[in-house]
Short mmCIF file of C-alpha atoms and ligand atoms in Angstrom, two decimals:
data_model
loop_
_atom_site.label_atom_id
_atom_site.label_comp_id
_atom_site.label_asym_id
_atom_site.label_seq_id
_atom_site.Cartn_x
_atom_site.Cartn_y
_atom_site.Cartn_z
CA UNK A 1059 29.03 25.86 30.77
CA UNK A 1060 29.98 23.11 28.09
CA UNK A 1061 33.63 22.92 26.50
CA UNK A 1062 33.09 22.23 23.05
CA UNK A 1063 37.04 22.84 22.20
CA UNK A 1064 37.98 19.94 23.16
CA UNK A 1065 36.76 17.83 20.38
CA UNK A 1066 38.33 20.59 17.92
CA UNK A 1067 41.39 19.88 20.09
CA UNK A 1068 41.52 16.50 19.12
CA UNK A 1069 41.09 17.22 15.40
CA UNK A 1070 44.09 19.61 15.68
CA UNK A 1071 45.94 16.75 16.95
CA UNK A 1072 45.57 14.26 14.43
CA UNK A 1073 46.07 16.47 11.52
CA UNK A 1074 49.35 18.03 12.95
CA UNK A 1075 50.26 14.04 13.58
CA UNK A 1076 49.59 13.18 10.25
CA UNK A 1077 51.21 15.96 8.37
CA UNK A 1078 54.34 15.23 10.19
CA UNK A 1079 54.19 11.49 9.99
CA UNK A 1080 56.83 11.31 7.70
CA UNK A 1081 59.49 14.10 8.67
CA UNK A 1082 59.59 14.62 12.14
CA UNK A 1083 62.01 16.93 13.81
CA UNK A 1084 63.27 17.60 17.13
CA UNK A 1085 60.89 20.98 17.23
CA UNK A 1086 57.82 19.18 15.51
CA UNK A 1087 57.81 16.32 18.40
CA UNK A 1088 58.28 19.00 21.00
CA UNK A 1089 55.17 20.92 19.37
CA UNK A 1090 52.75 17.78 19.13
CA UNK A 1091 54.05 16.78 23.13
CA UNK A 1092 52.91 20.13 24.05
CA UNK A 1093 49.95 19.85 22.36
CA UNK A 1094 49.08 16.25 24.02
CA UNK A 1095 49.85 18.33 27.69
CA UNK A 1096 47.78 20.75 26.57
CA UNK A 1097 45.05 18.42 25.81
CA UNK A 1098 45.12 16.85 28.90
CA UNK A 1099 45.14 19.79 30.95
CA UNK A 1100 41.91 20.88 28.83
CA UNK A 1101 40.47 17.10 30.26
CA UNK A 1102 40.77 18.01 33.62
CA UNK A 1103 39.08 21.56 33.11
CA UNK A 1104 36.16 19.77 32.01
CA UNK A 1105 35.83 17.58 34.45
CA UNK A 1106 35.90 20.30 36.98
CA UNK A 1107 33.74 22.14 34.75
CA UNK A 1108 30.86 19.25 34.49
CA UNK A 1109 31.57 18.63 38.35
CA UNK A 1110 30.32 22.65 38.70
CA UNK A 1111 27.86 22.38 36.56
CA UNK A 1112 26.24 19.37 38.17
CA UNK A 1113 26.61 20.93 41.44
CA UNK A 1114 25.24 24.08 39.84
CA UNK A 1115 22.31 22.31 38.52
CA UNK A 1116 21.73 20.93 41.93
CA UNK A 1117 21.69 23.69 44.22
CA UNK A 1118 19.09 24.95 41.33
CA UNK A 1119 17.06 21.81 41.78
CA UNK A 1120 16.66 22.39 45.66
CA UNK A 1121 16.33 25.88 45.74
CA UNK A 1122 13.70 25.21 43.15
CA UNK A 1123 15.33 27.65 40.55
CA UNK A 1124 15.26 24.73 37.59
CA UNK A 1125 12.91 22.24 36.48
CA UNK A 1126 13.67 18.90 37.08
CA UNK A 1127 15.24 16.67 34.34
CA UNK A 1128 14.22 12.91 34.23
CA UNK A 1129 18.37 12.09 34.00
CA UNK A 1130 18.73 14.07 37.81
CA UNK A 1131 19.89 11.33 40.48
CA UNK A 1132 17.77 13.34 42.69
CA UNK A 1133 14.40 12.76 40.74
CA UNK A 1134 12.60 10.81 43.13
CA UNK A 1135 9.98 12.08 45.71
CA UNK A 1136 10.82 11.68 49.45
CA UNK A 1137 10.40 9.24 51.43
CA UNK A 1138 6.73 7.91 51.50
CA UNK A 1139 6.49 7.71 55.70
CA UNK A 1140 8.98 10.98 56.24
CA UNK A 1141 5.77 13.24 54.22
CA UNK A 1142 2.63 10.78 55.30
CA UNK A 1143 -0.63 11.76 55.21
CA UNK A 1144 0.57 13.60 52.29
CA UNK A 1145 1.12 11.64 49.13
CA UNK A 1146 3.35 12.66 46.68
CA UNK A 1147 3.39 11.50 42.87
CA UNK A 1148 5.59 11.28 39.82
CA UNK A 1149 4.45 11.28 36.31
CA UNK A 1150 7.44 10.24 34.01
CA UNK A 1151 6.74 10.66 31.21
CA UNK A 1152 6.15 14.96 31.92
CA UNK A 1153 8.52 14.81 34.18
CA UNK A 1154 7.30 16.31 37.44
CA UNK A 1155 5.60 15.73 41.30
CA UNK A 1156 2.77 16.28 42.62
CA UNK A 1157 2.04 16.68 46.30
CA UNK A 1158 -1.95 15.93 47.31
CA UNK A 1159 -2.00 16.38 51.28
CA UNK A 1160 -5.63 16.30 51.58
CA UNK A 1161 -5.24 13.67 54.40
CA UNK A 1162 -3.47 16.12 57.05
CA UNK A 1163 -5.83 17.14 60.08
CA UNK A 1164 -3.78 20.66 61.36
CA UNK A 1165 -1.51 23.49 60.76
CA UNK A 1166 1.02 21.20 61.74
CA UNK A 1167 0.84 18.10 60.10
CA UNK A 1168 1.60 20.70 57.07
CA UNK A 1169 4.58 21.82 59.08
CA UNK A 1170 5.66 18.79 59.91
CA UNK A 1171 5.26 17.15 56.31
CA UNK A 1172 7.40 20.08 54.60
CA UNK A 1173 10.22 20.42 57.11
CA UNK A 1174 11.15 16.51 56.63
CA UNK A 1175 13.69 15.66 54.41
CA UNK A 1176 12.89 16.74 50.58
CA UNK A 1177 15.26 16.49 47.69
CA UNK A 1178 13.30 18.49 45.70
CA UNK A 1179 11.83 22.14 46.69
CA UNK A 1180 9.81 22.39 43.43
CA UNK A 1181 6.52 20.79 42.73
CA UNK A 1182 3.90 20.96 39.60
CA UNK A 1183 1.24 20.78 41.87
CA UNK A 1184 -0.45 20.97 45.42
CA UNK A 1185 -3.38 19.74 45.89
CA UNK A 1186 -5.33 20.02 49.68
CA UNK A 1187 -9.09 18.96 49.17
CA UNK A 1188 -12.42 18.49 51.90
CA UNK A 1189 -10.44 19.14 54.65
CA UNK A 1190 -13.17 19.76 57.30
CA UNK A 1191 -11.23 20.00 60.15
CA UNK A 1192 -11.53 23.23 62.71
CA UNK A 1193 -7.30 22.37 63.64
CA UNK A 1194 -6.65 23.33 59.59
CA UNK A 1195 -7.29 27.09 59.32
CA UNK A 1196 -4.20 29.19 58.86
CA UNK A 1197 -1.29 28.91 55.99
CA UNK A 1198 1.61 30.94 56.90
CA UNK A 1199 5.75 30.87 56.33
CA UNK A 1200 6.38 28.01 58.10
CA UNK A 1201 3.27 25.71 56.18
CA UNK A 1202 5.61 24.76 53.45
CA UNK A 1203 8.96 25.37 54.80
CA UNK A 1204 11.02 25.72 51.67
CA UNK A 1205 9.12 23.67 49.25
CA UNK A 1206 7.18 25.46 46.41
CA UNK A 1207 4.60 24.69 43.45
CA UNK A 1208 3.62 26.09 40.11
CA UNK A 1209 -0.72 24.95 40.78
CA UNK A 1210 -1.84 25.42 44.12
CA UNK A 1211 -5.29 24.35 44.34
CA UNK A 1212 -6.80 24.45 47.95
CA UNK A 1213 -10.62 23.51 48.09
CA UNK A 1214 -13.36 22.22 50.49
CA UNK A 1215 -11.36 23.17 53.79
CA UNK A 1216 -12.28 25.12 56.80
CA UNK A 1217 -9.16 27.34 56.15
CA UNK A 1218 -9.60 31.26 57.04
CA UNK A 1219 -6.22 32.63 57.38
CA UNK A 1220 -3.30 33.01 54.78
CA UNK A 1221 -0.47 35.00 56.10
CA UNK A 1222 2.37 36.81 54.62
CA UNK A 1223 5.51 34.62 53.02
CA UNK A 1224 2.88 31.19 53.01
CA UNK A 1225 3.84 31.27 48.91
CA UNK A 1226 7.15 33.12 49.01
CA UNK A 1227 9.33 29.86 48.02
CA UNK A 1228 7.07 29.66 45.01
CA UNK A 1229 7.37 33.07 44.44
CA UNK A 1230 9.05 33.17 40.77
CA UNK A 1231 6.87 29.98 39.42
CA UNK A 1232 3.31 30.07 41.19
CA UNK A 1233 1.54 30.16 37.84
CA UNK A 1234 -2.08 29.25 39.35
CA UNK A 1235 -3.66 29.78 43.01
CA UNK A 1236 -7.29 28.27 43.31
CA UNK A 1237 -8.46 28.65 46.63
CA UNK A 1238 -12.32 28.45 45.77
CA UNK A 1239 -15.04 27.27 48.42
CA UNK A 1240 -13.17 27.46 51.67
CA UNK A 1241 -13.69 30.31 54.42
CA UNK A 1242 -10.73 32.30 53.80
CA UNK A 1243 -11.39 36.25 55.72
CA UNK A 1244 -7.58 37.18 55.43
CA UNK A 1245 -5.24 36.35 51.94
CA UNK A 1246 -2.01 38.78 51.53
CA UNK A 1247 -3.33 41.03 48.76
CA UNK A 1248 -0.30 43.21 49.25
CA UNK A 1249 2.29 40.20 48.43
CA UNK A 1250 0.78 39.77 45.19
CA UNK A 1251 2.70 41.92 42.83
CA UNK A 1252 6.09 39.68 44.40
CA UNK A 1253 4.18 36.80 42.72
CA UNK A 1254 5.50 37.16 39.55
CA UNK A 1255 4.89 34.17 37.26
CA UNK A 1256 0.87 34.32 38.65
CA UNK A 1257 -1.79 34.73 36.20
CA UNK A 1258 -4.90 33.30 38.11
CA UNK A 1259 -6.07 33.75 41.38
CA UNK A 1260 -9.12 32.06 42.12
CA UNK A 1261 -10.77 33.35 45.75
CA UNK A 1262 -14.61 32.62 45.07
CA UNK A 1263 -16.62 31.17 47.51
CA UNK A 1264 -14.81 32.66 50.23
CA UNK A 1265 -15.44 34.80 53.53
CA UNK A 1266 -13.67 38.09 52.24
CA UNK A 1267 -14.46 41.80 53.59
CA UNK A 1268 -12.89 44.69 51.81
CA UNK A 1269 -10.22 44.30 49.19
CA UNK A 1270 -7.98 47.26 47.60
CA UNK A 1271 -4.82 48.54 46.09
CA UNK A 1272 -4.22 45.39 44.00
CA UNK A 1273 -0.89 45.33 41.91
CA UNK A 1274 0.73 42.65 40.19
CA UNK A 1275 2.29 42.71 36.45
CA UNK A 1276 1.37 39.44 36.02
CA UNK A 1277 -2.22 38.25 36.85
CA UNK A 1278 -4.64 37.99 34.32
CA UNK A 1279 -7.72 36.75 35.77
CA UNK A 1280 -8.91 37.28 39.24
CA UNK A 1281 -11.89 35.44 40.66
CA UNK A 1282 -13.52 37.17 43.75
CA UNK A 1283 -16.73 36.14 43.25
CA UNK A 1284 -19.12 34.74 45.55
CA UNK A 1285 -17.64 36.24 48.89
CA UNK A 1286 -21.08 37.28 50.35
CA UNK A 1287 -19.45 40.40 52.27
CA UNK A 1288 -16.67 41.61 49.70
CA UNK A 1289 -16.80 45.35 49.28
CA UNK A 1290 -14.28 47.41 47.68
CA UNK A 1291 -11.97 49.72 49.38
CA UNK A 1292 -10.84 53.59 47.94
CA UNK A 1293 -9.99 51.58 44.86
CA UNK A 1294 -9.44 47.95 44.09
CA UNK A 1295 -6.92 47.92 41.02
CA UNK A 1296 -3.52 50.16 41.62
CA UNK A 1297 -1.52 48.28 38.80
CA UNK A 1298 -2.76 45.30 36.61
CA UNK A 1299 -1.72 45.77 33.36
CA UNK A 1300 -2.25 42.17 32.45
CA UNK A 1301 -5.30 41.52 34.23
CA UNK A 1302 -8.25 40.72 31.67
CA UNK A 1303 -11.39 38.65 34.07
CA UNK A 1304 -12.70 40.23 36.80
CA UNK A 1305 -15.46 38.59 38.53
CA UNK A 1306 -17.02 40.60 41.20
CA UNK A 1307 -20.20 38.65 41.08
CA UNK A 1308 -22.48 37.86 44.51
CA UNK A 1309 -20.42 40.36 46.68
CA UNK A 1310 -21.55 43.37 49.00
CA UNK A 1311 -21.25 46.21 46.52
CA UNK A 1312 -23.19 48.80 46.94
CA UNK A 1313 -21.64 51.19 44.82
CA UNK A 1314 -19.35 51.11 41.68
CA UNK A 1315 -18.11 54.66 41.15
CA UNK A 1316 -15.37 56.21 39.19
CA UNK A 1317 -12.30 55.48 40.24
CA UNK A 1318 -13.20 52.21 42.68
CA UNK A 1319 -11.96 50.30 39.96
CA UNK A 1320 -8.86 52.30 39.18
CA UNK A 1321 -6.71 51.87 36.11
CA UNK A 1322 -7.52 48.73 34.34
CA UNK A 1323 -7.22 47.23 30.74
CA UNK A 1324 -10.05 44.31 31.51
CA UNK A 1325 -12.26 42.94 28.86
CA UNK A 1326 -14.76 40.83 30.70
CA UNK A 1327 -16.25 41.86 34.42
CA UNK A 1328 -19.10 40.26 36.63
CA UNK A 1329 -20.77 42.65 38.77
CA UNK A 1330 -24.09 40.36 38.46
CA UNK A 1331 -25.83 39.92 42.28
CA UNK A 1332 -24.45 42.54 44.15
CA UNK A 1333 -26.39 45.95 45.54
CA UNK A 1334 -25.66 48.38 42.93
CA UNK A 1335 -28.38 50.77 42.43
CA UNK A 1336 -27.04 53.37 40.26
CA UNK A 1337 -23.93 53.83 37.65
CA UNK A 1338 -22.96 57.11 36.96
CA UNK A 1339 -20.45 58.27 33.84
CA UNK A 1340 -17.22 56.44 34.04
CA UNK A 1341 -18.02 53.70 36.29
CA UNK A 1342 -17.39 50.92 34.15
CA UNK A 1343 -14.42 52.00 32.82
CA UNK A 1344 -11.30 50.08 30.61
CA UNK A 1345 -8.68 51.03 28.34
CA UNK A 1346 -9.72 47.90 26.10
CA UNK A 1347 -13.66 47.48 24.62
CA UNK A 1348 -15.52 45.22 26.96
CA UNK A 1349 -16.42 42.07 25.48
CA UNK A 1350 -18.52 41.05 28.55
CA UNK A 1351 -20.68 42.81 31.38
CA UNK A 1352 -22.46 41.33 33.73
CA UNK A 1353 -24.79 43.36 35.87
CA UNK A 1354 -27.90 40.93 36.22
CA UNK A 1355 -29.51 41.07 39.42
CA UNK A 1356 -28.69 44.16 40.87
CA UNK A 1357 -31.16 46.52 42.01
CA UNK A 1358 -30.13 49.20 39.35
CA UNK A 1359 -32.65 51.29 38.28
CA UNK A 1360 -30.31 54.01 37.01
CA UNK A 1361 -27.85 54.24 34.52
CA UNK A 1362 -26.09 57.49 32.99
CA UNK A 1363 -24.64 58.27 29.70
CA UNK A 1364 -20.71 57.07 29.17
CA UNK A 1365 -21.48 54.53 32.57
CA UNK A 1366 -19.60 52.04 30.32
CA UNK A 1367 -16.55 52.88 28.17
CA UNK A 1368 -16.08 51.22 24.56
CA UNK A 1369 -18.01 48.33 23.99
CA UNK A 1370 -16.53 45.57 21.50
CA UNK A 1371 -18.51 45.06 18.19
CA UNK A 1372 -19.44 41.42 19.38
CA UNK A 1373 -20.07 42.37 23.31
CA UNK A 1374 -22.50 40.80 26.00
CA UNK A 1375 -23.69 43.27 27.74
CA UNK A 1376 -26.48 41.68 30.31
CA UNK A 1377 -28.69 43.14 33.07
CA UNK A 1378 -30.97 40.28 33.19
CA UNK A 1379 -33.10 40.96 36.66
CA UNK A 1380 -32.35 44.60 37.24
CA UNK A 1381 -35.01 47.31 37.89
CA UNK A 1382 -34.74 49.54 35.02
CA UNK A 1383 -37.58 51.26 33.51
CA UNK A 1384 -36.54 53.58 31.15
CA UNK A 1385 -34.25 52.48 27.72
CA UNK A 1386 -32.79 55.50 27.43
CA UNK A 1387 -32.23 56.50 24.08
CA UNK A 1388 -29.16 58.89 25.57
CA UNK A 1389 -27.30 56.26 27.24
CA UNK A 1390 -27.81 53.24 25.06
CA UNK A 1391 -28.10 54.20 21.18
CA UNK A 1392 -23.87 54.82 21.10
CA UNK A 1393 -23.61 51.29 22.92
CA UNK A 1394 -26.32 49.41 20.19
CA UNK A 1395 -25.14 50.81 16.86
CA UNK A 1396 -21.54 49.33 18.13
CA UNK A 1397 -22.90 46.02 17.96
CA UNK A 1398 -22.61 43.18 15.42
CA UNK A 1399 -22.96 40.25 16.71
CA UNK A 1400 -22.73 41.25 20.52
CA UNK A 1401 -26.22 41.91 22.15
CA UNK A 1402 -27.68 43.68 25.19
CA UNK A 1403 -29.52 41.60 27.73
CA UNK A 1404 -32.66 43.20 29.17
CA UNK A 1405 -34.68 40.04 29.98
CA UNK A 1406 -36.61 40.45 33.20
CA UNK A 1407 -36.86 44.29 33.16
CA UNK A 1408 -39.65 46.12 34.21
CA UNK A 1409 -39.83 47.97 30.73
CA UNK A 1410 -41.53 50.39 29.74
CA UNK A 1411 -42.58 50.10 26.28
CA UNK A 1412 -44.17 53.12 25.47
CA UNK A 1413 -43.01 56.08 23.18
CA UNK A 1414 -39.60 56.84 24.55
CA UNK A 1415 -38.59 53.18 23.30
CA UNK A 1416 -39.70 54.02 19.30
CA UNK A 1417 -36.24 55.23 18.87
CA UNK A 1418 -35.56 50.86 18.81
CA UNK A 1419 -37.77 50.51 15.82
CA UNK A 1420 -36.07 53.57 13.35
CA UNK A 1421 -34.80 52.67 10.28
CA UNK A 1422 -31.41 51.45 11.93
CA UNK A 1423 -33.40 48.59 13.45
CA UNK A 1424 -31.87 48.50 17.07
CA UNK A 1425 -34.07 46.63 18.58
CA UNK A 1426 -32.32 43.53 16.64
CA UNK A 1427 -28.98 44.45 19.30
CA UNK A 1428 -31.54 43.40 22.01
CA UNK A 1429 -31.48 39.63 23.10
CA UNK A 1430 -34.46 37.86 22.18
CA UNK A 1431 -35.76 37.17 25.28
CA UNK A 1432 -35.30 41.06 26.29
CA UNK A 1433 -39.41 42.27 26.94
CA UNK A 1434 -41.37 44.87 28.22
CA UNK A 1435 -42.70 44.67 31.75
CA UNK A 1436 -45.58 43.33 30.83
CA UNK A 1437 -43.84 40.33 29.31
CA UNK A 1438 -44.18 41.59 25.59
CA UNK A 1439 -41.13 40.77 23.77
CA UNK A 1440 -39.54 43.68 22.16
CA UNK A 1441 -38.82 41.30 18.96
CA UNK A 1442 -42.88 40.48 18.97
CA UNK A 1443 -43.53 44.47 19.01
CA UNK A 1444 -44.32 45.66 15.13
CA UNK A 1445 -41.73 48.22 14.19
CA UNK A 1446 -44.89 49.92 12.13
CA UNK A 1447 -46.90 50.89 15.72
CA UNK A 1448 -44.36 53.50 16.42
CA UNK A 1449 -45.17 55.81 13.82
CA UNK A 1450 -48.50 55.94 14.18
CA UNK A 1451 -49.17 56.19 18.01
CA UNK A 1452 -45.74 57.95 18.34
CA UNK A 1453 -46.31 60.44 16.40
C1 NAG B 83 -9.05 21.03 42.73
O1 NAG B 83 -9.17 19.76 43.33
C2 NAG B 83 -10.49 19.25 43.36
C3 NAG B 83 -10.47 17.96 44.14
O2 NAG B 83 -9.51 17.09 43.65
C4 NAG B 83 -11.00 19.07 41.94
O3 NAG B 83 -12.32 18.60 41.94
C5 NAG B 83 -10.93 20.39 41.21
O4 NAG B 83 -11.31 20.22 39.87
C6 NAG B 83 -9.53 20.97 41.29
N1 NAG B 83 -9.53 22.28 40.72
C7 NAG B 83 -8.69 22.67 39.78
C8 NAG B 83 -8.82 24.07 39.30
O5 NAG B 83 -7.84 21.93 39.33
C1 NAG B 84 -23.44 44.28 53.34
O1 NAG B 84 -23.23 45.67 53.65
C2 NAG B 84 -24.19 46.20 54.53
C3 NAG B 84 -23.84 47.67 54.73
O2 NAG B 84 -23.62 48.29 53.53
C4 NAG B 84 -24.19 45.45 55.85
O3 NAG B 84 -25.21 45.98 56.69
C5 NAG B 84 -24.42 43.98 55.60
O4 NAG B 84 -24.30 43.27 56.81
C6 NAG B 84 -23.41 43.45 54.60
N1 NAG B 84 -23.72 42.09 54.26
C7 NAG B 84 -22.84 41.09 54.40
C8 NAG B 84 -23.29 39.75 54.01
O5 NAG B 84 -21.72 41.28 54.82
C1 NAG B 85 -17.56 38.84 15.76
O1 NAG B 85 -18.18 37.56 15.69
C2 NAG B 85 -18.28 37.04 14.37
C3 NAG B 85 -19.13 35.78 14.41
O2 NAG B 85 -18.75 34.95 15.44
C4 NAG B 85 -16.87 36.81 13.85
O3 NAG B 85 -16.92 36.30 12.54
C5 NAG B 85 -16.11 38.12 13.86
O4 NAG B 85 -14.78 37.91 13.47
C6 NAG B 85 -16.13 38.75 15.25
N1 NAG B 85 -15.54 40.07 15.18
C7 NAG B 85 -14.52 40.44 15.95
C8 NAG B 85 -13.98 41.82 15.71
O5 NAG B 85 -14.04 39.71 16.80
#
């Protein structure tokens, strides 16, 4: 909303003035009179139009639609008593606030703190940290009133409860929620996909059950790990197109079957310390080559062909810990010759290194795709076994 033609205006002006210096008529002074009226009438239409845009720019400000500008009158934070325990901070230089409220006590002093007086509804950052009290448990609408943040980071609190609409204000530039090592049981899964600028949601260390039907466009890594009862529902991913990390790890899961992952593009998952026994085809499935896999410490003893879709050349692939017996020739060969640089993980198997594993020491050399620390259950390492004993007691 700027009006560049009035500088051109001007311009106009004092050519027409000094072209006519010397022979002006009756029509010519009329012309360059009409032209001053016209200039000044242009004046006033920017003034309006810089009084609109500043009022523009400020309902943006409080509404939280635009970033703050160093140059905005209403830059400061508010008023250090009106927000106390919770201290809020300017840096600048970047230009932005910071809220740290990790003095409150209760659902209310939040409340209270966001419903005073704020000239700004936009933060960079929240921070609420070793809150141990039993009076700080829930986040809902009303927590922040209308103020929102791009990093929310939430950490060392007794809080269990996150309702519905707690991040709505933030809705088009939450960017980052970590919410790691509190006790949350409830977080609204099904508000995620209005979260539109988020791209990671950090939940581990947590108290969650059963989580499902996840959509967002947005998110590209989501941390569940670490929730000692999280199970999976009919299927935990409905839409994620952008979603890349997935860690799963020291959960309830019992079973990881086609489909409980649902349509997914992911490159990395953790499914390391959980209760999975057995992976049938198609469990761990992607439209993009896995570059990591975690399944140590399961109790898996049982693994099918095509359990895991494309692997990429340089992949981890670990099951450090689990209970599996047989390398299958069937299910692993496709996943080895893949390999580069990537490696499969079989340290602390219990192996058996007998015959059916001489298919590791042909003349393709697979055995080199195993990590070095990968050994038989007698603690022989498969890189200490002689390629040349296959031959001759395998015959
Ligand atoms: C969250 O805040 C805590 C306490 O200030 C800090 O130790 C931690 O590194 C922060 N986490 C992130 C992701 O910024
Ligand atoms: C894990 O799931 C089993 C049932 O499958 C249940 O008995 C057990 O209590 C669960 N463990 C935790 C920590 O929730
Ligand atoms: C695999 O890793 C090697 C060594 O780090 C690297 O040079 C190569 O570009 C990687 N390949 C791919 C496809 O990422």
């Amino acid at each position: 909303m700027r009006f560049e033609i009035l500088p051109w205006m001007a311009v106009v002006l004092v050519l027409a003035n000094v072209a006519l210096a010397s022979t002006k008529s009756d029509k010519e002074e009329k012309l360059i009179s009409a032209i001053e009226d016209l200039l000044e009438k242009l004046e006033k239409i920017e003034d309006r139009a810089s009084f609109l845009d500043e009022s523009i720019r400020r309902v943006e400000y409080k509404t939280g639609r635009a970033k703050y500008s160093r140059a905005d009158p209403y830059f400061p934070c508010p008023n250090p008593v009106d927000i106390a325990p919770c201290i809020c901070t300017v840096n600048e230089i970047e230009v932005y606030m910071d809220m740290d409220c990790s003095g409150i006590v209760s659902n209310e002093d939040l409340r209270r703190v966001f419903s005073s007086t704020m000239p700004f509804y936009r933060y960079r950052q929240l921070t609420i940290a070793g809150v141990q009290s039993s009076q700080f448990t829930t986040l809902d609408e009303f927590s922040f009133g209308p103020v929102g943040f791009e990093i929310v980071n939430i950490t060392g609190t007794l809080l269990q409860f996150i309702q519905d609409g707690t991040f709505a204000p933030s809705e088009e530039y939450l960017t980052a929620l970590h919410l790691t090592k509190n006790k949350i049981k409830t977080f609204p899964f099904e508000s995620l996909k209005t979260l539109t600028a988020l791209t990671t949601l950090d939940l581990s260390y947590n108290d969650l059950g059963i989580v499902q039907n996840l959509e967002s466009s947005s998110l590209r890594t989501l941390n569940l790990g670490h929730n000692p009862s999280l199970e999976i529902g009919s299927q935990l991913i409905l839409s994620m197109p952008a979603l890349t990390r997935l860690y799963l790890q020291n959960g309830n899961l019992s079973s990881f079957d086609p489909g409980e992952l649902g349509p997914n593009g992911l490159t990395y998952i953790n499914l390391a310390n959980n209760k999975i026994t057995n992976l049938i085809k198609d469990s761990i499935a992607s439209t993009n080559s896995w570059t990591t896999v975690h399944l140590d410490g399961n109790p898996l003893s049982n693994v099918d062909v095509n359990f895991l879709s494309e692997v990429h050349v340089n992949a981890t692939i670990a099951l450090v810990g689990t209970e599996i017996v047989e390398f299958d020739k069937d299910v692993w060969r496709a996943y080895l010759e893949r390999l580069t640089y990537g490696k499969v993980d079989m340290t602390n198997n219990p192996l058996r290194c007998g015959c059916d594993i001489a298919w590791l020491y042909d003349a393709a050399n697979l055995y080199t795709k195993l990590s070095d620390t990968s050994a038989c259950s007698d603690g022989t390492l498969l890189s200490d076994i002689p390629p040349e004993a296959f031959p001759f007691h395998c015959p």
